[in-house]
PDB file of C-alpha atoms in Angstrom:
ATOM      1  CA  MET A 880      77.116  81.386  57.066  1.00 61.00           C
ATOM      2  CA  LYS A 881      77.827  84.938  58.222  1.00 62.00           C
ATOM      3  CA  LYS A 882      75.022  84.757  60.784  1.00 67.00           C
ATOM      4  CA  GLU A 883      76.348  81.454  62.118  1.00 67.00           C
ATOM      5  CA  LYS A 884      79.800  82.971  62.601  1.00 70.00           C
ATOM      6  CA  GLU A 885      78.291  85.931  64.446  1.00 74.00           C
ATOM      7  CA  ASN A 886      76.264  83.630  66.695  1.00 75.00           C
ATOM      8  CA  SER A 887      79.339  81.511  67.355  1.00 83.00           C
ATOM      9  CA  LYS A 888      81.341  84.601  68.332  1.00 85.00           C
ATOM     10  CA  ILE A 889      78.571  85.791  70.670  1.00 87.00           C
ATOM     11  CA  ILE A 890      78.562  82.385  72.377  1.00 88.00           C
ATOM     12  CA  ILE A 891      82.359  82.571  72.820  1.00 90.00           C
ATOM     13  CA  LEU A 892      82.091  86.073  74.324  1.00 92.00           C
ATOM     14  CA  LYS A 893      79.282  85.033  76.688  1.00 93.00           C
ATOM     15  CA  LYS A 894      81.228  82.017  77.914  1.00 94.00           C
ATOM     16  CA  ALA A 895      84.330  84.095  78.521  1.00 95.00           C
ATOM     17  CA  PHE A 896      82.382  86.831  80.333  1.00 95.00           C
ATOM     18  CA  LYS A 897      80.484  84.377  82.559  1.00 94.00           C
ATOM     19  CA  SER A 898      83.748  82.651  83.473  1.00 95.00           C
ATOM     20  CA  ALA A 899      85.647  85.895  84.140  1.00 95.00           C
ATOM     21  CA  PHE A 900      83.002  87.782  86.139  1.00 95.00           C
ATOM     22  CA  PRO A 901      83.054  85.626  89.330  1.00 92.00           C
ATOM     23  CA  TYR A 902      86.820  86.123  89.623  1.00 90.00           C
ATOM     24  CA  THR A 903      86.351  89.906  89.692  1.00 91.00           C
ATOM     25  CA  ILE A 904      83.593  90.060  92.337  1.00 89.00           C
ATOM     26  CA  PRO A 905      86.043  90.486  95.264  1.00 85.00           C
ATOM     27  CA  ILE A 906      87.744  93.319  93.334  1.00 86.00           C
ATOM     28  CA  PHE A 907      84.396  95.029  92.797  1.00 88.00           C
ATOM     29  CA  ALA A 908      83.870  96.107  96.422  1.00 80.00           C
ATOM     30  CA  GLY A 909      87.461  97.220  96.957  1.00 81.00           C
ATOM     31  CA  PHE A 910      87.714  99.198  93.726  1.00 87.00           C
ATOM     32  CA  TRP A 911      84.355 100.915  94.212  1.00 87.00           C
ATOM     33  CA  PHE A 912      85.174 101.996  97.750  1.00 83.00           C
ATOM     34  CA  LEU A 913      88.735 103.113  97.024  1.00 85.00           C
ATOM     35  CA  GLY A 914      87.690 104.653  93.702  1.00 89.00           C
ATOM     36  CA  MET A 915      84.960 106.686  95.375  1.00 89.00           C
ATOM     37  CA  THR A 916      87.440 107.823  98.013  1.00 85.00           C
ATOM     38  CA  TYR A 917      89.779 108.940  95.248  1.00 89.00           C
ATOM     39  CA  GLY A 918      86.979 110.824  93.457  1.00 90.00           C
ATOM     40  CA  ILE A 919      85.940 112.590  96.676  1.00 88.00           C
ATOM     41  CA  TYR A 920      89.588 113.391  97.435  1.00 86.00           C
ATOM     42  CA  MET A 921      89.960 114.980  93.994  1.00 89.00           C
ATOM     43  CA  ASN A 922      86.825 117.059  94.572  1.00 87.00           C
ATOM     44  CA  VAL A 923      88.010 118.178  98.019  1.00 84.00           C
ATOM     45  CA  SER A 924      91.297 119.225  96.419  1.00 86.00           C
ATOM     46  CA  GLY A 925      89.397 121.544  94.065  1.00 87.00           C
ATOM     47  CA  PHE A 926      88.983 119.432  90.921  1.00 91.00           C
ATOM     48  CA  SER A 927      85.761 118.822  89.002  1.00 90.00           C
ATOM     49  CA  PHE A 928      84.454 115.257  88.651  1.00 90.00           C
ATOM     50  CA  TRP A 929      85.787 115.295  85.073  1.00 93.00           C
ATOM     51  CA  TYR A 930      89.311 114.916  86.439  1.00 93.00           C
ATOM     52  CA  PRO A 931      88.867 111.644  88.362  1.00 93.00           C
ATOM     53  CA  MET A 932      86.620 110.342  85.590  1.00 94.00           C
ATOM     54  CA  LEU A 933      89.154 110.916  82.804  1.00 94.00           C
ATOM     55  CA  MET A 934      92.196 110.027  84.912  1.00 93.00           C
ATOM     56  CA  SER A 935      90.704 106.724  86.071  1.00 93.00           C
ATOM     57  CA  LEU A 936      89.874 105.925  82.448  1.00 93.00           C
ATOM     58  CA  THR A 937      93.266 106.831  80.938  1.00 92.00           C
ATOM     59  CA  ILE A 938      95.796 106.312  83.757  1.00 90.00           C
ATOM     60  CA  PHE A 939      94.208 103.400  85.645  1.00 90.00           C
ATOM     61  CA  ALA A 940      96.883 103.187  88.329  1.00 87.00           C
ATOM     62  CA  GLY A 941      95.378 103.835  91.740  1.00 80.00           C
ATOM     63  CA  SER A 942      98.471 104.835  93.701  1.00 81.00           C
ATOM     64  CA  VAL A 943      99.747 107.044  90.862  1.00 87.00           C
ATOM     65  CA  GLU A 944      96.354 108.736  90.565  1.00 89.00           C
ATOM     66  CA  PHE A 945      96.409 109.639  94.260  1.00 85.00           C
ATOM     67  CA  VAL A 946      99.948 111.008  93.916  1.00 84.00           C
ATOM     68  CA  THR A 947      98.916 112.934  90.787  1.00 88.00           C
ATOM     69  CA  VAL A 948      96.632 115.136  92.899  1.00 86.00           C
ATOM     70  CA  ASN A 949      99.637 116.735  94.597  1.00 82.00           C
ATOM     71  CA  MET A 950     101.493 116.921  91.278  1.00 86.00           C
ATOM     72  CA  LEU A 951      98.636 118.871  89.702  1.00 87.00           C
ATOM     73  CA  LEU A 952      98.499 121.250  92.665  1.00 86.00           C
ATOM     74  CA  GLY A 953     102.270 121.800  92.664  1.00 81.00           C
ATOM     75  CA  ALA A 954     104.683 123.367  90.194  1.00 80.00           C
ATOM     76  CA  PHE A 955     104.853 121.913  86.665  1.00 79.00           C
ATOM     77  CA  ASN A 956     107.641 119.328  86.717  1.00 82.00           C
ATOM     78  CA  PRO A 957     107.259 116.606  84.045  1.00 84.00           C
ATOM     79  CA  LEU A 958     110.581 114.911  84.896  1.00 82.00           C
ATOM     80  CA  GLN A 959     109.533 114.500  88.511  1.00 79.00           C
ATOM     81  CA  ALA A 960     106.160 113.135  87.401  1.00 82.00           C
ATOM     82  CA  LEU A 961     107.878 110.621  85.069  1.00 83.00           C
ATOM     83  CA  ALA A 962     110.356 109.504  87.737  1.00 80.00           C
ATOM     84  CA  MET A 963     107.649 109.177  90.371  1.00 79.00           C
ATOM     85  CA  THR A 964     105.418 107.122  88.080  1.00 83.00           C
ATOM     86  CA  LEU A 965     108.252 104.791  87.095  1.00 79.00           C
ATOM     87  CA  MET A 966     109.270 104.259  90.697  1.00 75.00           C
ATOM     88  CA  ILE A 967     105.762 103.600  91.992  1.00 78.00           C
ATOM     89  CA  ASN A 968     104.800 101.232  89.176  1.00 81.00           C
ATOM     90  CA  ALA A 969     108.197  99.626  88.553  1.00 75.00           C
ATOM     91  CA  ARG A 970     106.751  96.277  89.649  1.00 73.00           C
ATOM     92  CA  HIS A 971     104.671  96.241  86.455  1.00 82.00           C
ATOM     93  CA  LEU A 972     107.879  95.657  84.491  1.00 79.00           C
ATOM     94  CA  PHE A 973     108.158  92.262  86.180  1.00 74.00           C
ATOM     95  CA  TYR A 974     104.434  91.634  85.753  1.00 80.00           C
ATOM     96  CA  GLY A 975     104.818  92.242  82.021  1.00 85.00           C
ATOM     97  CA  ILE A 976     107.736  89.840  81.704  1.00 82.00           C
ATOM     98  CA  SER A 977     105.716  87.158  83.514  1.00 82.00           C
ATOM     99  CA  MET A 978     102.804  87.588  81.085  1.00 90.00           C
ATOM    100  CA  LEU A 979     104.773  87.457  77.814  1.00 88.00           C
ATOM    101  CA  ASP A 980     103.778  83.869  77.051  1.00 88.00           C
ATOM    102  CA  LYS A 981     100.157  84.307  78.150  1.00 90.00           C
ATOM    103  CA  TYR A 982      99.652  87.384  75.941  1.00 92.00           C
ATOM    104  CA  ARG A 983     101.311  85.880  72.873  1.00 90.00           C
ATOM    105  CA  GLY A 984      99.025  85.485  69.853  1.00 91.00           C
ATOM    106  CA  LEU A 985      96.085  87.487  71.242  1.00 92.00           C
ATOM    107  CA  GLY A 986      96.047  90.121  68.492  1.00 92.00           C
ATOM    108  CA  TRP A 987      94.620  93.547  69.289  1.00 94.00           C
ATOM    109  CA  LYS A 988      93.458  92.387  72.754  1.00 95.00           C
ATOM    110  CA  LYS A 989      97.091  92.258  73.856  1.00 94.00           C
ATOM    111  CA  PHE A 990      97.405  96.066  73.681  1.00 95.00           C
ATOM    112  CA  TYR A 991      94.478  96.607  76.037  1.00 96.00           C
ATOM    113  CA  LEU A 992      95.691  93.835  78.356  1.00 95.00           C
ATOM    114  CA  ILE A 993      99.070  95.573  78.611  1.00 94.00           C
ATOM    115  CA  PHE A 994      97.470  98.966  79.265  1.00 94.00           C
ATOM    116  CA  GLY A 995      94.911  97.657  81.757  1.00 93.00           C
ATOM    117  CA  MET A 996      97.233  95.444  83.777  1.00 92.00           C
ATOM    118  CA  CYS A 997      96.943  96.216  87.486  1.00 89.00           C
ATOM    119  CA  ASP A 998      97.911  94.132  90.525  1.00 83.00           C
ATOM    120  CA  GLU A 999      94.479  92.518  90.735  1.00 85.00           C
ATOM    121  CA  SER A1000      94.110  91.770  87.010  1.00 90.00           C
ATOM    122  CA  PHE A1001      97.621  90.324  86.898  1.00 88.00           C
ATOM    123  CA  SER A1002      96.912  88.093  89.894  1.00 85.00           C
ATOM    124  CA  ILE A1003      93.703  86.719  88.341  1.00 88.00           C
ATOM    125  CA  ASN A1004      94.977  86.304  84.784  1.00 91.00           C
ATOM    126  CA  TYR A1005      98.223  84.684  85.906  1.00 86.00           C
ATOM    127  CA  THR A1006      96.760  82.175  88.357  1.00 84.00           C
ATOM    128  CA  ALA A1007      93.191  81.540  87.142  1.00 85.00           C
ATOM    129  CA  ASP A1008      92.296  78.033  86.046  1.00 87.00           C
ATOM    130  CA  ILE A1009      90.419  78.876  82.859  1.00 90.00           C
ATOM    131  CA  PRO A1010      87.701  76.283  82.134  1.00 88.00           C
ATOM    132  CA  LYS A1011      87.933  74.163  79.016  1.00 89.00           C
ATOM    133  CA  GLY A1012      86.009  75.600  76.094  1.00 89.00           C
ATOM    134  CA  VAL A1013      86.548  79.189  77.267  1.00 93.00           C
ATOM    135  CA  ASP A1014      88.667  81.419  75.042  1.00 93.00           C
ATOM    136  CA  ARG A1015      91.811  82.377  76.982  1.00 93.00           C
ATOM    137  CA  GLY A1016      92.232  85.786  75.327  1.00 94.00           C
ATOM    138  CA  TRP A1017      88.644  86.893  75.898  1.00 95.00           C
ATOM    139  CA  PHE A1018      88.719  85.599  79.481  1.00 96.00           C
ATOM    140  CA  MET A1019      91.739  87.783  80.319  1.00 96.00           C
ATOM    141  CA  PHE A1020      90.229  90.677  78.367  1.00 96.00           C
ATOM    142  CA  PHE A1021      87.001  90.622  80.392  1.00 97.00           C
ATOM    143  CA  VAL A1022      88.867  90.304  83.696  1.00 95.00           C
ATOM    144  CA  THR A1023      90.882  93.399  82.811  1.00 96.00           C
ATOM    145  CA  LEU A1024      87.894  95.290  81.425  1.00 96.00           C
ATOM    146  CA  LEU A1025      85.657  94.591  84.432  1.00 96.00           C
ATOM    147  CA  ASN A1026      88.324  95.669  86.923  1.00 93.00           C
ATOM    148  CA  HIS A1027      88.928  98.804  84.867  1.00 96.00           C
ATOM    149  CA  LEU A1028      85.215  99.610  84.854  1.00 96.00           C
ATOM    150  CA  TYR A1029      84.905  99.080  88.609  1.00 95.00           C
ATOM    151  CA  TRP A1030      87.629 101.630  89.258  1.00 94.00           C
ATOM    152  CA  PHE A1031      86.333 104.049  86.620  1.00 96.00           C
ATOM    153  CA  ILE A1032      82.737 103.988  87.913  1.00 95.00           C
ATOM    154  CA  GLY A1033      83.847 104.304  91.539  1.00 93.00           C
ATOM    155  CA  ALA A1034      86.115 107.286  90.842  1.00 94.00           C
ATOM    156  CA  THR A1035      83.453 109.010  88.734  1.00 94.00           C
ATOM    157  CA  MET A1036      80.760 108.471  91.360  1.00 93.00           C
ATOM    158  CA  GLY A1037      83.104 109.771  94.051  1.00 91.00           C
ATOM    159  CA  GLY A1038      83.787 112.923  92.031  1.00 91.00           C
ATOM    160  CA  ILE A1039      80.069 113.547  91.475  1.00 91.00           C
ATOM    161  CA  PHE A1040      79.109 112.606  95.048  1.00 85.00           C
ATOM    162  CA  GLY A1041      81.778 114.909  96.477  1.00 79.00           C
ATOM    163  CA  SER A1042      80.466 117.875  94.495  1.00 74.00           C
ATOM    164  CA  LEU A1043      76.809 117.309  95.430  1.00 76.00           C
ATOM    165  CA  VAL A1044      77.062 116.432  99.107  1.00 66.00           C
ATOM    166  CA  ARG A1045      78.651 118.760 101.642  1.00 64.00           C
ATOM    167  CA  PHE A1046      80.283 117.165 104.664  1.00 59.00           C
ATOM    168  CA  ASN A1047      83.392 117.575 106.759  1.00 61.00           C
ATOM    169  CA  THR A1048      86.248 116.158 104.700  1.00 57.00           C
ATOM    170  CA  GLN A1049      89.059 117.247 106.981  1.00 60.00           C
ATOM    171  CA  GLY A1050      91.711 114.557 107.049  1.00 59.00           C
ATOM    172  CA  LEU A1051      90.430 112.741 103.959  1.00 56.00           C
ATOM    173  CA  ASP A1052      93.785 113.213 102.236  1.00 56.00           C
ATOM    174  CA  PHE A1053      95.212 110.785 104.819  1.00 61.00           C
ATOM    175  CA  VAL A1054      93.662 107.957 102.771  1.00 57.00           C
ATOM    176  CA  MET A1055      96.698 107.988 100.456  1.00 54.00           C
ATOM    177  CA  ILE A1056      99.073 107.556 103.401  1.00 63.00           C
ATOM    178  CA  ALA A1057      96.863 104.816 104.828  1.00 63.00           C
ATOM    179  CA  MET A1058      96.846 103.001 101.483  1.00 55.00           C
ATOM    180  CA  PHE A1059     100.645 102.910 101.270  1.00 62.00           C
ATOM    181  CA  VAL A1060     100.921 101.853 104.930  1.00 70.00           C
ATOM    182  CA  VAL A1061      98.556  98.928 104.258  1.00 64.00           C
ATOM    183  CA  ILE A1062     100.572  97.891 101.184  1.00 59.00           C
ATOM    184  CA  PHE A1063     103.783  98.064 103.221  1.00 70.00           C
ATOM    185  CA  MET A1064     102.331  96.022 106.089  1.00 74.00           C
ATOM    186  CA  GLU A1065     100.924  93.416 103.696  1.00 65.00           C
ATOM    187  CA  GLN A1066     104.360  92.934 102.108  1.00 65.00           C
ATOM    188  CA  TRP A1067     105.970  92.832 105.567  1.00 73.00           C
ATOM    189  CA  MET A1068     103.699  89.997 106.691  1.00 75.00           C
ATOM    190  CA  LYS A1069     104.232  88.010 103.475  1.00 67.00           C
ATOM    191  CA  GLU A1070     108.043  88.162 103.607  1.00 70.00           C
ATOM    192  CA  LYS A1071     110.191  86.210 106.057  1.00 73.00           C
ATOM    193  CA  GLU A1072     113.228  88.392 105.361  1.00 72.00           C
ATOM    194  CA  HIS A1073     112.662  92.091 106.205  1.00 76.00           C
ATOM    195  CA  ALA A1074     116.072  93.492 105.248  1.00 77.00           C
ATOM    196  CA  SER A1075     114.778  95.263 102.139  1.00 75.00           C
ATOM    197  CA  ALA A1076     111.836  96.822 104.022  1.00 78.00           C
ATOM    198  CA  VAL A1077     114.051  98.065 106.861  1.00 85.00           C
ATOM    199  CA  LEU A1078     116.548  99.406 104.343  1.00 83.00           C
ATOM    200  CA  GLY A1079     113.784 101.317 102.555  1.00 81.00           C
ATOM    201  CA  VAL A1080     112.540 102.906 105.775  1.00 86.00           C
ATOM    202  CA  VAL A1081     116.050 103.889 106.940  1.00 89.00           C
ATOM    203  CA  LEU A1082     117.087 105.387 103.597  1.00 87.00           C
ATOM    204  CA  SER A1083     113.793 107.270 103.336  1.00 84.00           C
ATOM    205  CA  LEU A1084     114.293 108.792 106.800  1.00 90.00           C
ATOM    206  CA  LEU A1085     117.867 109.801 105.943  1.00 90.00           C
ATOM    207  CA  CYS A1086     116.729 111.458 102.703  1.00 86.00           C
ATOM    208  CA  LEU A1087     113.885 113.168 104.556  1.00 85.00           C
ATOM    209  CA  ILE A1088     116.387 114.700 106.975  1.00 90.00           C
ATOM    210  CA  ALA A1089     118.836 115.617 104.202  1.00 89.00           C
ATOM    211  CA  PHE A1090     116.469 116.982 101.532  1.00 84.00           C
ATOM    212  CA  GLY A1091     113.324 117.987 103.435  1.00 84.00           C
ATOM    213  CA  ALA A1092     109.716 116.822 103.141  1.00 76.00           C
ATOM    214  CA  GLU A1093     109.122 118.357  99.690  1.00 70.00           C
ATOM    215  CA  ASN A1094     112.202 116.982  97.931  1.00 72.00           C
ATOM    216  CA  PHE A1095     113.110 113.674  99.591  1.00 75.00           C
ATOM    217  CA  MET A1096     110.953 111.268  97.533  1.00 70.00           C
ATOM    218  CA  ILE A1097     113.041 110.898  94.364  1.00 71.00           C
ATOM    219  CA  PRO A1098     116.441 110.784  96.167  1.00 80.00           C
ATOM    220  CA  ALA A1099     115.011 108.169  98.540  1.00 79.00           C
ATOM    221  CA  MET A1100     113.733 106.003  95.675  1.00 73.00           C
ATOM    222  CA  LEU A1101     117.049 106.263  93.830  1.00 79.00           C
ATOM    223  CA  ALA A1102     118.973 105.396  96.985  1.00 83.00           C
ATOM    224  CA  ILE A1103     116.736 102.375  97.615  1.00 79.00           C
ATOM    225  CA  PHE A1104     117.135 101.216  94.007  1.00 76.00           C
ATOM    226  CA  VAL A1105     120.941 101.480  94.124  1.00 83.00           C
ATOM    227  CA  ALA A1106     121.190  99.815  97.547  1.00 83.00           C
ATOM    228  CA  LEU A1107     118.932  96.893  96.587  1.00 76.00           C
ATOM    229  CA  THR A1108     120.834  96.437  93.312  1.00 79.00           C
ATOM    230  CA  PHE A1109     124.106  96.009  95.195  1.00 81.00           C
ATOM    231  CA  MET A1110     122.511  93.814  97.875  1.00 78.00           C
ATOM    232  CA  ARG A1111     120.495  91.674  95.463  1.00 72.00           C
ATOM    233  CA  LYS A1112     122.869  88.713  95.391  1.00 74.00           C
ATOM    234  CA  ARG A1113     123.236  88.642  99.183  1.00 75.00           C
ATOM    235  CA  LEU A1114     119.474  88.845  99.716  1.00 66.00           C
ATOM    236  CA  GLU A1115     118.828  86.065  97.188  1.00 65.00           C
ATOM    237  CA  GLU A1116     121.397  83.815  98.875  1.00 67.00           C
ATOM    238  CA  ARG A1117     119.814  84.482 102.265  1.00 63.00           C
ATOM    239  CA  ASN A1118     116.333  83.642 100.925  1.00 59.00           C
ATOM    240  CA  GLU A1119     117.619  80.414  99.331  1.00 59.00           C
ATOM    241  CA  GLY A1120     119.284  79.472 102.617  1.00 56.00           C
ATOM    242  CA  GLU A1121     115.980  79.808 104.460  1.00 54.00           C
TER     243      GLU A1121
END
């Protein structure tokens, strides 16, 4: 009886893994490339491969991990680090609310699913048409785990590769700027109404002039948050009208 239960569980796990893996293939290439870039960037900044390896395993938030490089090189400021992390990953609050029903009743797997939720895992787990006979909890678990592993392996390989191979890395730190520009442009093309994007750019420029390049980030994010809060109703009405 015990052996039958074990065999049955193995079959359930295999089905879930085989169903989840194809969904993560497109993420594989992107995470490996960007993860390796992050690992090399960490090495160029003076950190051993242990740093990107452990950070990709425990933080698992690509944009925050890139920003963390400058935080580690700068003065110790935990409040700034907390505020920056909350601002950058604030969208995950809405992701979490959207997944409340899907994560209900999944036991211990729910804790890892919450920790490992990234944009890509959320997109797959929220929209995927899970085949009949495949366990929903294990499907979402393997999607999250595979994406996590892709990023972890890429970052670790980048850290090791950067320490073994010597090449001109001047300008590599621009990858973080490029990443945020791509995210901004992608959102711009998806949205018909650009008021919030324009507002963000204008307020950021004003804070840059007022506070300087080293101190403008948090005031800019707070200003954007306050402005969008007050303009929320107007923006929603405009979107409904269109």
